[in-house]
Short mmCIF file of C-alpha atoms and ligand atoms in Angstrom, two decimals:
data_model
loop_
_atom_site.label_atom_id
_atom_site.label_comp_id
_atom_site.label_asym_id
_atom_site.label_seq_id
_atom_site.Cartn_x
_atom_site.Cartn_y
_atom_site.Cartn_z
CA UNK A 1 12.63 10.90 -16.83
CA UNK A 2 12.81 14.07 -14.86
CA UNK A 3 16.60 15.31 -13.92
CA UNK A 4 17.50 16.31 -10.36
CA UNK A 5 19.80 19.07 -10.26
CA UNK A 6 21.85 19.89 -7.01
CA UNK A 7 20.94 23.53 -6.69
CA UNK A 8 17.04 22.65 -6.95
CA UNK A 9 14.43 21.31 -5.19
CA UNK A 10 10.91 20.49 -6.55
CA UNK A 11 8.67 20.46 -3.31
CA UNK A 12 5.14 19.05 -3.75
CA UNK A 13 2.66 21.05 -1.09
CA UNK A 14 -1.26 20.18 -0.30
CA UNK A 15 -2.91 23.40 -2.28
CA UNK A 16 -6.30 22.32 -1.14
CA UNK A 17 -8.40 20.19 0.62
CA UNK A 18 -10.11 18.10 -1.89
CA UNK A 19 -14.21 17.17 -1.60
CA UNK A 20 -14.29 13.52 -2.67
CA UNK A 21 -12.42 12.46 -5.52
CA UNK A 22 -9.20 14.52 -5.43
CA UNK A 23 -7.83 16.12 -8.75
CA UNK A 24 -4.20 17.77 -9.91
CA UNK A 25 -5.95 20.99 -8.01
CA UNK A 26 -4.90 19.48 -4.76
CA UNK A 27 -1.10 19.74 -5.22
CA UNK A 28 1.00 22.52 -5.79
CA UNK A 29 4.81 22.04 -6.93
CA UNK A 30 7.21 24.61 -6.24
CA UNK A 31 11.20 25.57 -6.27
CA UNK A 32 12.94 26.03 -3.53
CA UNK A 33 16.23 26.04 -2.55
CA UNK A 34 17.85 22.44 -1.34
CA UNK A 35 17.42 22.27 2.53
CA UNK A 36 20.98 21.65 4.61
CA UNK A 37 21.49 19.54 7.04
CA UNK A 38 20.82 20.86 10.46
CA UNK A 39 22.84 18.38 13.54
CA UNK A 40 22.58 15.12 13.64
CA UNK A 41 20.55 15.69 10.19
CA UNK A 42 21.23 14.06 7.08
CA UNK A 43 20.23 15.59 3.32
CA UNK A 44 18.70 12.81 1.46
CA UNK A 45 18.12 12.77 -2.54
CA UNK A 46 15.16 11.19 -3.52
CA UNK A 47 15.31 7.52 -5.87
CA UNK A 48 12.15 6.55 -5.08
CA UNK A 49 8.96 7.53 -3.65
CA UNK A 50 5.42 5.65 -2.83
CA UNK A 51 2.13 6.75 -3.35
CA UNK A 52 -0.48 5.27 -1.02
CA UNK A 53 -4.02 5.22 -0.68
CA UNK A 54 -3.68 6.09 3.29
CA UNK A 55 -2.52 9.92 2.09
CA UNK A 56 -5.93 10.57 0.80
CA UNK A 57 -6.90 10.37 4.74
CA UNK A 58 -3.90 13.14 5.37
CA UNK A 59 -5.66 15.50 3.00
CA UNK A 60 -8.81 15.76 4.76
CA UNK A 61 -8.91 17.47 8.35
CA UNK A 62 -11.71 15.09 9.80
CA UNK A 63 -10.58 12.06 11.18
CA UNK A 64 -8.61 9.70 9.41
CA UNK A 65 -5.75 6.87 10.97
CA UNK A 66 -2.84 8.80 9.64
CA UNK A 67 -2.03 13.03 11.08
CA UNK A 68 -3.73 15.29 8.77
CA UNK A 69 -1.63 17.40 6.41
CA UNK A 70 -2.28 21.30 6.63
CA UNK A 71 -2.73 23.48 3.69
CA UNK A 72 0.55 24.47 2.50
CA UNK A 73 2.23 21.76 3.91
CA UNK A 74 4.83 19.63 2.20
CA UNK A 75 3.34 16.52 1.36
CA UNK A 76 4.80 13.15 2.95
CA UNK A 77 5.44 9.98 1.58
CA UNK A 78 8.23 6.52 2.14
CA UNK A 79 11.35 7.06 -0.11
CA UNK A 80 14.16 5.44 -0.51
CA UNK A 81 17.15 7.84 -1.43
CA UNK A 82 20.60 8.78 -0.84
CA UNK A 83 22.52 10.24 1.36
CA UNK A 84 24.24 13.41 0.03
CA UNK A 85 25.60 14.86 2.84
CA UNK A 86 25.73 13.94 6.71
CA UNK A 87 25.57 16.63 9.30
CA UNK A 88 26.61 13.52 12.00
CA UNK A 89 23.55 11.59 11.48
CA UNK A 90 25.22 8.21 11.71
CA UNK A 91 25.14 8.13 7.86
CA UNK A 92 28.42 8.31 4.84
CA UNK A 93 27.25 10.21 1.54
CA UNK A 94 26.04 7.64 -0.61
CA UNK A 95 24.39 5.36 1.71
CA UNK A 96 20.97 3.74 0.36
CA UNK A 97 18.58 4.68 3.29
CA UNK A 98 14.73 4.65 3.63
CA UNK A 99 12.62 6.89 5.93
CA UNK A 100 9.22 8.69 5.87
CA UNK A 101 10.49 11.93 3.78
CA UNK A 102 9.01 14.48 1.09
CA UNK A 103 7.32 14.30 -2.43
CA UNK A 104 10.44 16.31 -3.54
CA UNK A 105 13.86 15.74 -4.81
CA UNK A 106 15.88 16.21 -1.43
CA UNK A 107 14.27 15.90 2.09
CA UNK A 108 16.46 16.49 5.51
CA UNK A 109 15.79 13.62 8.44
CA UNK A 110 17.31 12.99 11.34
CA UNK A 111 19.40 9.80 11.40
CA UNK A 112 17.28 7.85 13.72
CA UNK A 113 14.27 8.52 11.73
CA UNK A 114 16.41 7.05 8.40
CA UNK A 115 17.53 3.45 8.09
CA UNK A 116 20.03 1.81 5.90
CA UNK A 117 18.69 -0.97 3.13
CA UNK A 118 20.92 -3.11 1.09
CA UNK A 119 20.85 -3.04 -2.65
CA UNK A 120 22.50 -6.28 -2.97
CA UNK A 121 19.61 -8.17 -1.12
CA UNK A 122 16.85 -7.12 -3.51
CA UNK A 123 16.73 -4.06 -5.77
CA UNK A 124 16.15 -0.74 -4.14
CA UNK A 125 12.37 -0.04 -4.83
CA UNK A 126 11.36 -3.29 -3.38
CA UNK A 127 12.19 -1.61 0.22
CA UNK A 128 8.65 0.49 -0.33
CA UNK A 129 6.81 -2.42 -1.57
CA UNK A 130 7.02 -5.81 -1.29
CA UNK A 131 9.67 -5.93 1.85
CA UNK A 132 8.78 -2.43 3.17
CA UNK A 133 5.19 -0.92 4.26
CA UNK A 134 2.56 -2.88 2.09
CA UNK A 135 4.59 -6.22 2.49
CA UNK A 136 4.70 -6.57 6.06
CA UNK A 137 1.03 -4.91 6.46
CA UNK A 138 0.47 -7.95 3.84
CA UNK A 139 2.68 -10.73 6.07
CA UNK A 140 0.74 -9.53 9.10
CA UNK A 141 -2.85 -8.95 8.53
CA UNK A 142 -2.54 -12.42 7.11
CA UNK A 143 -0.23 -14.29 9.60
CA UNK A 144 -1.43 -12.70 13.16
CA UNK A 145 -5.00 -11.55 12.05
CA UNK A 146 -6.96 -13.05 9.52
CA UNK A 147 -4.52 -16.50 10.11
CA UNK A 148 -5.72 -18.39 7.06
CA UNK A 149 -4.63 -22.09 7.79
CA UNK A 150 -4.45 -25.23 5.30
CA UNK A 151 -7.92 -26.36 3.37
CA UNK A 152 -9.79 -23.53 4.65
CA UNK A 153 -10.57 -20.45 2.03
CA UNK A 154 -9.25 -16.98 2.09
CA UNK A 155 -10.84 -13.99 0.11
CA UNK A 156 -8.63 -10.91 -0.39
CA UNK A 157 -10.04 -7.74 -1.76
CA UNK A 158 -7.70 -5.07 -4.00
CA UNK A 159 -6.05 -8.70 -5.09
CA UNK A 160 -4.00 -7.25 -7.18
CA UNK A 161 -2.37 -4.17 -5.06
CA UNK A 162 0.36 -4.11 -3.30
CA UNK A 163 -1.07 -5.50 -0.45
CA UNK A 164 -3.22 -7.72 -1.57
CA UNK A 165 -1.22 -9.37 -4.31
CA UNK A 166 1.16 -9.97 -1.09
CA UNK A 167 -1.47 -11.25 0.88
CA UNK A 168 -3.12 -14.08 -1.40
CA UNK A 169 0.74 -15.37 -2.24
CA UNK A 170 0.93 -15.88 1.87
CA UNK A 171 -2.01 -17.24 2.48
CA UNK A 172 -1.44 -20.04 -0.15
CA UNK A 173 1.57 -20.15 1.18
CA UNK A 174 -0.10 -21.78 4.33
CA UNK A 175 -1.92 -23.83 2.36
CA UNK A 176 -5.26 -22.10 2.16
CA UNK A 177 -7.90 -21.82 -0.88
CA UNK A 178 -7.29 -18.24 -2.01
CA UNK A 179 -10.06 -16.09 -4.08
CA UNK A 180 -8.78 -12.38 -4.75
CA UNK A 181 -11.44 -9.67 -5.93
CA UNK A 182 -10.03 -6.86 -8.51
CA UNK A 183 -10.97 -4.32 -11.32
CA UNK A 184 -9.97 -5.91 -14.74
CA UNK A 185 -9.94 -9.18 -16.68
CA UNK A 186 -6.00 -8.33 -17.03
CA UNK A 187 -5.49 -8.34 -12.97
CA UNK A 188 -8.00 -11.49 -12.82
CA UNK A 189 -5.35 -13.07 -15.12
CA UNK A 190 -2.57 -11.66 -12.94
CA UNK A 191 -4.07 -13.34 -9.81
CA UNK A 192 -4.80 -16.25 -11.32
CA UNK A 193 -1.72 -17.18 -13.93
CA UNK A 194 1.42 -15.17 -12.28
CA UNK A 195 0.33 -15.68 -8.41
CA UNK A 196 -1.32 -18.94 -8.39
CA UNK A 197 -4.34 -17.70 -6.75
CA UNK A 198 -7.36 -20.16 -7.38
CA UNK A 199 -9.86 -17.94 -8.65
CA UNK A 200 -9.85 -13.80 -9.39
CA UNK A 201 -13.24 -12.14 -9.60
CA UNK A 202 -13.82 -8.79 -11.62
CA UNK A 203 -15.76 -7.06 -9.39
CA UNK A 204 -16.33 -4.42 -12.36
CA UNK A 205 -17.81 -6.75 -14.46
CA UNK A 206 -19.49 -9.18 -12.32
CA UNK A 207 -23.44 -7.66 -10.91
CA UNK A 208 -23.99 -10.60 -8.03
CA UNK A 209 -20.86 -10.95 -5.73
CA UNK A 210 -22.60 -13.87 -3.94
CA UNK A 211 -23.53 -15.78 -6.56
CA UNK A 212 -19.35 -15.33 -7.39
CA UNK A 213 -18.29 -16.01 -4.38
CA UNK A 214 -20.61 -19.43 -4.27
CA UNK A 215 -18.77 -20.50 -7.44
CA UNK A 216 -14.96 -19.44 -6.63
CA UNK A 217 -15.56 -20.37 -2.94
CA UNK A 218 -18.15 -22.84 -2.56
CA UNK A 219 -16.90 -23.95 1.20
CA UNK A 220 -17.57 -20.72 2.19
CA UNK A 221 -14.86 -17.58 3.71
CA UNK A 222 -12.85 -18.49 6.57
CA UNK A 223 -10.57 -16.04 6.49
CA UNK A 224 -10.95 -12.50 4.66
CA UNK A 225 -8.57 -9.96 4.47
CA UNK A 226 -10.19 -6.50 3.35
CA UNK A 227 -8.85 -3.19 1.61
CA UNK A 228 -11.51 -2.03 0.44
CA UNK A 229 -14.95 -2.31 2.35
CA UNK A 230 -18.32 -1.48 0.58
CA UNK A 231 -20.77 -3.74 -0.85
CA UNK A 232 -17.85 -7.00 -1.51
CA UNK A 233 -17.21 -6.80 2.18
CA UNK A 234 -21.21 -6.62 2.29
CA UNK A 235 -21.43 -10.04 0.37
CA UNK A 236 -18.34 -11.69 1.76
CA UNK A 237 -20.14 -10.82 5.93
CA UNK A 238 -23.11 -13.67 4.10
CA UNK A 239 -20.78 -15.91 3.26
CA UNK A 240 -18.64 -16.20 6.27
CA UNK A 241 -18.27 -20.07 7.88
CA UNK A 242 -18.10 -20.61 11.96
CA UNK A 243 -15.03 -18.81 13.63
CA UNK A 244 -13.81 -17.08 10.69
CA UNK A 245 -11.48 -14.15 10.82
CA UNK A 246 -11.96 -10.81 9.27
CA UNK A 247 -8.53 -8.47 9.22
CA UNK A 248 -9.88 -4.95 8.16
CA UNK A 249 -6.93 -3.37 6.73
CA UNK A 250 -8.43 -0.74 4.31
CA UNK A 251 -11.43 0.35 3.36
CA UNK A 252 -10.31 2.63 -0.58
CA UNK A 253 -13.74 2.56 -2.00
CA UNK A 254 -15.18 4.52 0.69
CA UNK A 255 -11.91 7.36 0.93
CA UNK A 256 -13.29 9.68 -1.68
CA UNK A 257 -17.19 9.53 -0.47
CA UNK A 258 -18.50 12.19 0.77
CA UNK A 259 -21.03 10.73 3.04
CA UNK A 260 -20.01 6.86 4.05
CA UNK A 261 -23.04 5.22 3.56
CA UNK A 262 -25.58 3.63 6.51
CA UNK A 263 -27.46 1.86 6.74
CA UNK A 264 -28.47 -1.76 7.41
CA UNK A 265 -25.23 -3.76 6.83
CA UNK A 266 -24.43 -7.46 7.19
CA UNK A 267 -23.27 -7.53 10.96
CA UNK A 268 -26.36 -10.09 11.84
CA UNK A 269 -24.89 -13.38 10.50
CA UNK A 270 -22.10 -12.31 12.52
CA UNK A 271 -23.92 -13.82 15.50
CA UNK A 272 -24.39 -17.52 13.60
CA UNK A 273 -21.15 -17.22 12.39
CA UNK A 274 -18.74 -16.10 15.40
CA UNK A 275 -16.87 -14.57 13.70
CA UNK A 276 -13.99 -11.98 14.79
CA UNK A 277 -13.69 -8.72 12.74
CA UNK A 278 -10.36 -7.13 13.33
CA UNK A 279 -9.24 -3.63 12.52
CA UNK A 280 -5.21 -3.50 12.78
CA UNK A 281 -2.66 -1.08 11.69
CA UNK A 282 0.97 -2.07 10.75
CA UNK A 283 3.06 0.50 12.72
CA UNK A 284 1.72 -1.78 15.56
CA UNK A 285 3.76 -4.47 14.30
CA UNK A 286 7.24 -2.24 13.24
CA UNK A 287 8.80 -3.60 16.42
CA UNK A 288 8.65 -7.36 14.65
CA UNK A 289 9.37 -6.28 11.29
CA UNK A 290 13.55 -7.91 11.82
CA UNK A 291 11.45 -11.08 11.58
CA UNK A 292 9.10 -10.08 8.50
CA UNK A 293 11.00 -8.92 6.15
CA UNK A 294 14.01 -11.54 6.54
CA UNK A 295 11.16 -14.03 5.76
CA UNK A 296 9.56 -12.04 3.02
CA UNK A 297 13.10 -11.60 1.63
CA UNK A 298 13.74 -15.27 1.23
CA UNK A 299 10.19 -16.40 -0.30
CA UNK A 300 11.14 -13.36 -2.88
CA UNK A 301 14.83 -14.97 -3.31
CA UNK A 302 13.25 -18.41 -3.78
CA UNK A 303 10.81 -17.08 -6.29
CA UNK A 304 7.76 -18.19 -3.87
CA UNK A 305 6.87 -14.51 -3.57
CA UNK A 306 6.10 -13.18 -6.76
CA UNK A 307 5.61 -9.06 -7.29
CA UNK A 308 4.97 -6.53 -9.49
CA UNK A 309 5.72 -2.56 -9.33
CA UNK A 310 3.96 0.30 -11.46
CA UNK A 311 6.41 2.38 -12.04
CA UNK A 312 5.70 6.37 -12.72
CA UNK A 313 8.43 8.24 -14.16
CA UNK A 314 9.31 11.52 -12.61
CA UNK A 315 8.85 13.83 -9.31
CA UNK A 316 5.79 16.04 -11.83
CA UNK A 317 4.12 12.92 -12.21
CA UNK A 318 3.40 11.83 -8.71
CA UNK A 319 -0.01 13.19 -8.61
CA UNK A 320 -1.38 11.39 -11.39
CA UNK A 321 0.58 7.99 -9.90
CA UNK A 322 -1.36 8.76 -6.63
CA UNK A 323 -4.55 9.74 -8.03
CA UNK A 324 -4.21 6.45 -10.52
CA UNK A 325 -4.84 4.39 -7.41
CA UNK A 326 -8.17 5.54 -7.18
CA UNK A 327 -8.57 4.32 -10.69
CA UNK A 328 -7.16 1.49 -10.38
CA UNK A 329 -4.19 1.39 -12.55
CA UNK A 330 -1.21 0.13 -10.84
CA UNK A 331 -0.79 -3.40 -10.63
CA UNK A 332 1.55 -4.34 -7.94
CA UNK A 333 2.81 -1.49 -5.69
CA UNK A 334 3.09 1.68 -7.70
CA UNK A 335 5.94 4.20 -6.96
CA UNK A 336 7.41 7.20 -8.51
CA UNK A 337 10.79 6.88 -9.85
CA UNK A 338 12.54 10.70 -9.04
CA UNK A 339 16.03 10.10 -9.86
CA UNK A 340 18.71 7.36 -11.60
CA UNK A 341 20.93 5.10 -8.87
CA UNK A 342 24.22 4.43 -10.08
CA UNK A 343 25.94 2.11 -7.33
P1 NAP B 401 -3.14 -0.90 -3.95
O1 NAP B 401 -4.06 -2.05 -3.68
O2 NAP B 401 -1.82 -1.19 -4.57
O3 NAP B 401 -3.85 0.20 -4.85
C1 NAP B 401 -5.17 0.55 -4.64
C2 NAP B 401 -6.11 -0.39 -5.44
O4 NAP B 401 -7.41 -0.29 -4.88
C3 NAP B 401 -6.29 0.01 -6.89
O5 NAP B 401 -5.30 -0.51 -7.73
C4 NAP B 401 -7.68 -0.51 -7.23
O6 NAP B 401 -7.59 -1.80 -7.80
C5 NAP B 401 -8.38 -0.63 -5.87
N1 NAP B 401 -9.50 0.30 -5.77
C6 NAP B 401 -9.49 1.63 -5.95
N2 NAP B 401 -10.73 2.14 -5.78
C7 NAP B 401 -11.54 1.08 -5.51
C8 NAP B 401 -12.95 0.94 -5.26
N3 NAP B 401 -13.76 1.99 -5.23
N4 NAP B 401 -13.42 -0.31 -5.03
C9 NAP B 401 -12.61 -1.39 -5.05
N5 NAP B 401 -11.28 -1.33 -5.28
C10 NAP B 401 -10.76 -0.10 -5.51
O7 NAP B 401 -2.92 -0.12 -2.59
P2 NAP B 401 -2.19 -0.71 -1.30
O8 NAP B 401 -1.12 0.24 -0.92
O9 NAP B 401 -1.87 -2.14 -1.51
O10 NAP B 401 -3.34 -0.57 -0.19
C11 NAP B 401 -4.45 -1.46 -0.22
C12 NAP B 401 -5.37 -1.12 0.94
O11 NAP B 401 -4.71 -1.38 2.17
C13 NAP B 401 -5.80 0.34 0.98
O12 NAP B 401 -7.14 0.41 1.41
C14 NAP B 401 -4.87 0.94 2.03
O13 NAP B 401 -5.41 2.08 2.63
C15 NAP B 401 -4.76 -0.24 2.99
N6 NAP B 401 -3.54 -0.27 3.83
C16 NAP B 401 -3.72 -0.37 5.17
C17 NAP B 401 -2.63 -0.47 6.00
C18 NAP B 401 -2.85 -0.66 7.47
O14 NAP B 401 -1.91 -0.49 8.25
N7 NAP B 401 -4.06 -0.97 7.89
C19 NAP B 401 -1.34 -0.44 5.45
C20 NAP B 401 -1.19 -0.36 4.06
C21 NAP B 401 -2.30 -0.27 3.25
P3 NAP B 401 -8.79 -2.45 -8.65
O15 NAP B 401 -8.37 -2.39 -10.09
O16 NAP B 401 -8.87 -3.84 -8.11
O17 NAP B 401 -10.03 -1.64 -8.39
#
């Protein structure tokens, strides 16, 4: 476990733009001194931080949904932290806040950009997972866009993300048929046995996606909620029934490619199908998260939500925690642990 130390701060910076798959090149760590507070500023220590696909997007100038980071530039990320001093930002030292900070040990914020979470709800590193960003983009894309309803069949892709694993749990929730695609036998056994998903699919290990999808959902897709985009979303487009729903959320197996590939894709059975493809972005919904994350609160106090967090030790590890997405090896949402909490 890396220390923080009060006259220190470890500052991760973009070093480079990366050309598809991104390596430890790509971020430079340096020491600098702890910011202060300017007015109405509060100095933050970092508990917690999230890696997320989306910042792969920030490293490359071209377009991408989120503001690209510049060379040199201190890389971004959600942490939770605490308060160590407040230069009147609304805020009393030790206060448990979130906000969109650093990859470093202490980050400054103004207090309206910071806001207060309760450790006695739900433990702190829940607030960037499962009732912060990927939990309401899960509660969302499932409950105002893809809108999976009882006896018809959802298919979730990245099942076992943050979002995703999120997402399935929902939709059955409302009653719906659930099939999750993910990487390994172990997350197909996560789906299936800890979620209660009905079927899991290894897209690693399985060559025909149809013929899997004609077996784990043999009433066809009504609903499909996608992270990840390539040739699953290809095969899911063939199988999709009358007036289904298709909530584009991500698309992670095409962030790394250099060239996204053309070509003839599986828009025609669109037309038979009617169905309704649906990009959406959750800081459209932040205005409505008071009613998400009550909600997602209780299904996680009642034990109808179920999650699971990756957990990366340390502020010098937060490359290979982000770049392990890519690989696929966080189960649940994976964070970086920076510092203890003692309440
Ligand atoms: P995550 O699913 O927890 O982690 C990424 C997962 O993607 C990996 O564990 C890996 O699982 C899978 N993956 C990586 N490369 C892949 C590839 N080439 N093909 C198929 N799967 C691949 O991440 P998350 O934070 O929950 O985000 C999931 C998706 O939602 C991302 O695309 C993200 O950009 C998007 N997102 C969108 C919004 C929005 O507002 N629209 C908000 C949050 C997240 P496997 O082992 O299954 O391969």
């Amino acid at each position: 476990m890396a220390d923080t130390d009060a006259d220190r701060n470890r500052v991760f910076r973009l070093a480079e733009r990366p050309t598809g798959t991104p390596d430890e090149d790509v971020f430079d760590l340096s020491e600098e001194p702890v910011p202060e507070p300017g007015p109405g500023e509060a100095l933050v220590r970092t508990l917690y931080l999230s890696v997320d696909p989306y910042m792969r997007g920030r490293m490359r100038a071209g377009e991408s949904y989120a503001e690209a980071w510049d060379v040199g530039d201190p890389l971004r990320a959600r942490v939770v932290g605490e308060v160590v001093e407040s230069n009147g930002a609304g805020f009393a030292e030790g206060d448990l806040v979130t906000g969109n900070l650093q990859w470093a040990d202490y980050a400054t914020a103004p207090g309206p950009e910071l806001s207060a979470i309760d450790p006695d709800l739900a433990p702190i590193s829940t607030y960037l997972g499962v009732l912060g960003m990927p939990g309401n983009t899960a509660y969302f894309g499932v409950q105002e866009v893809t809108r999976p309803k009882a006896g018809e069949t959802f298919v979730v892709t990245g099942a076992a993300g943050a979002v995703g694993s999120t997402a399935g749990q929902i939709a059955k929730l409302n009653g719906a048929r659930v099939v999750g695609f993910t990487g390994s036998d172990e997350k197909v056994e996560f789906v299936e046995e800890e979620l209660g998903f009905d079927a899991g699919i290894n897209y690693k290990t399985t060559d025909d996606y149809r013929a899997a999808l004609d077996e784990a959902a043999p009433d066809g897709v009504d609903a499909y909620f996608d992270n990840v985009g390539g040739e699953i979303t290809d095969a899911v487009f063939t199988r999709l029934n009358v007036d289904a729903r298709v909530g584009v959320c991500g698309q992670i197996s095409l962030y790394n490619a250099t060239e996204v590939p053309t070509g003839p894709r599986k828009l025609m059975g669109l037309i038979e199908s009617r169905a309704t493809v649906e990009g959406f972005l959750i800081s459209d919904f932040s205005e409505r998260f008071d009613q998400s994350v009550p909600q997602l609160g209780e299904w996680v106090a009642t034990g109808e939500l179920q999650y699971r967090e990756t957990v990366t030790e340390g502020l010098e590890n937060a490359p290979d925690a982000f770049l392990g997405l890519f690989e696929g090896e966080n189960i649940g949402k994976q964070l970086v642990k920076v510092a203890d909490y003692e309440a």
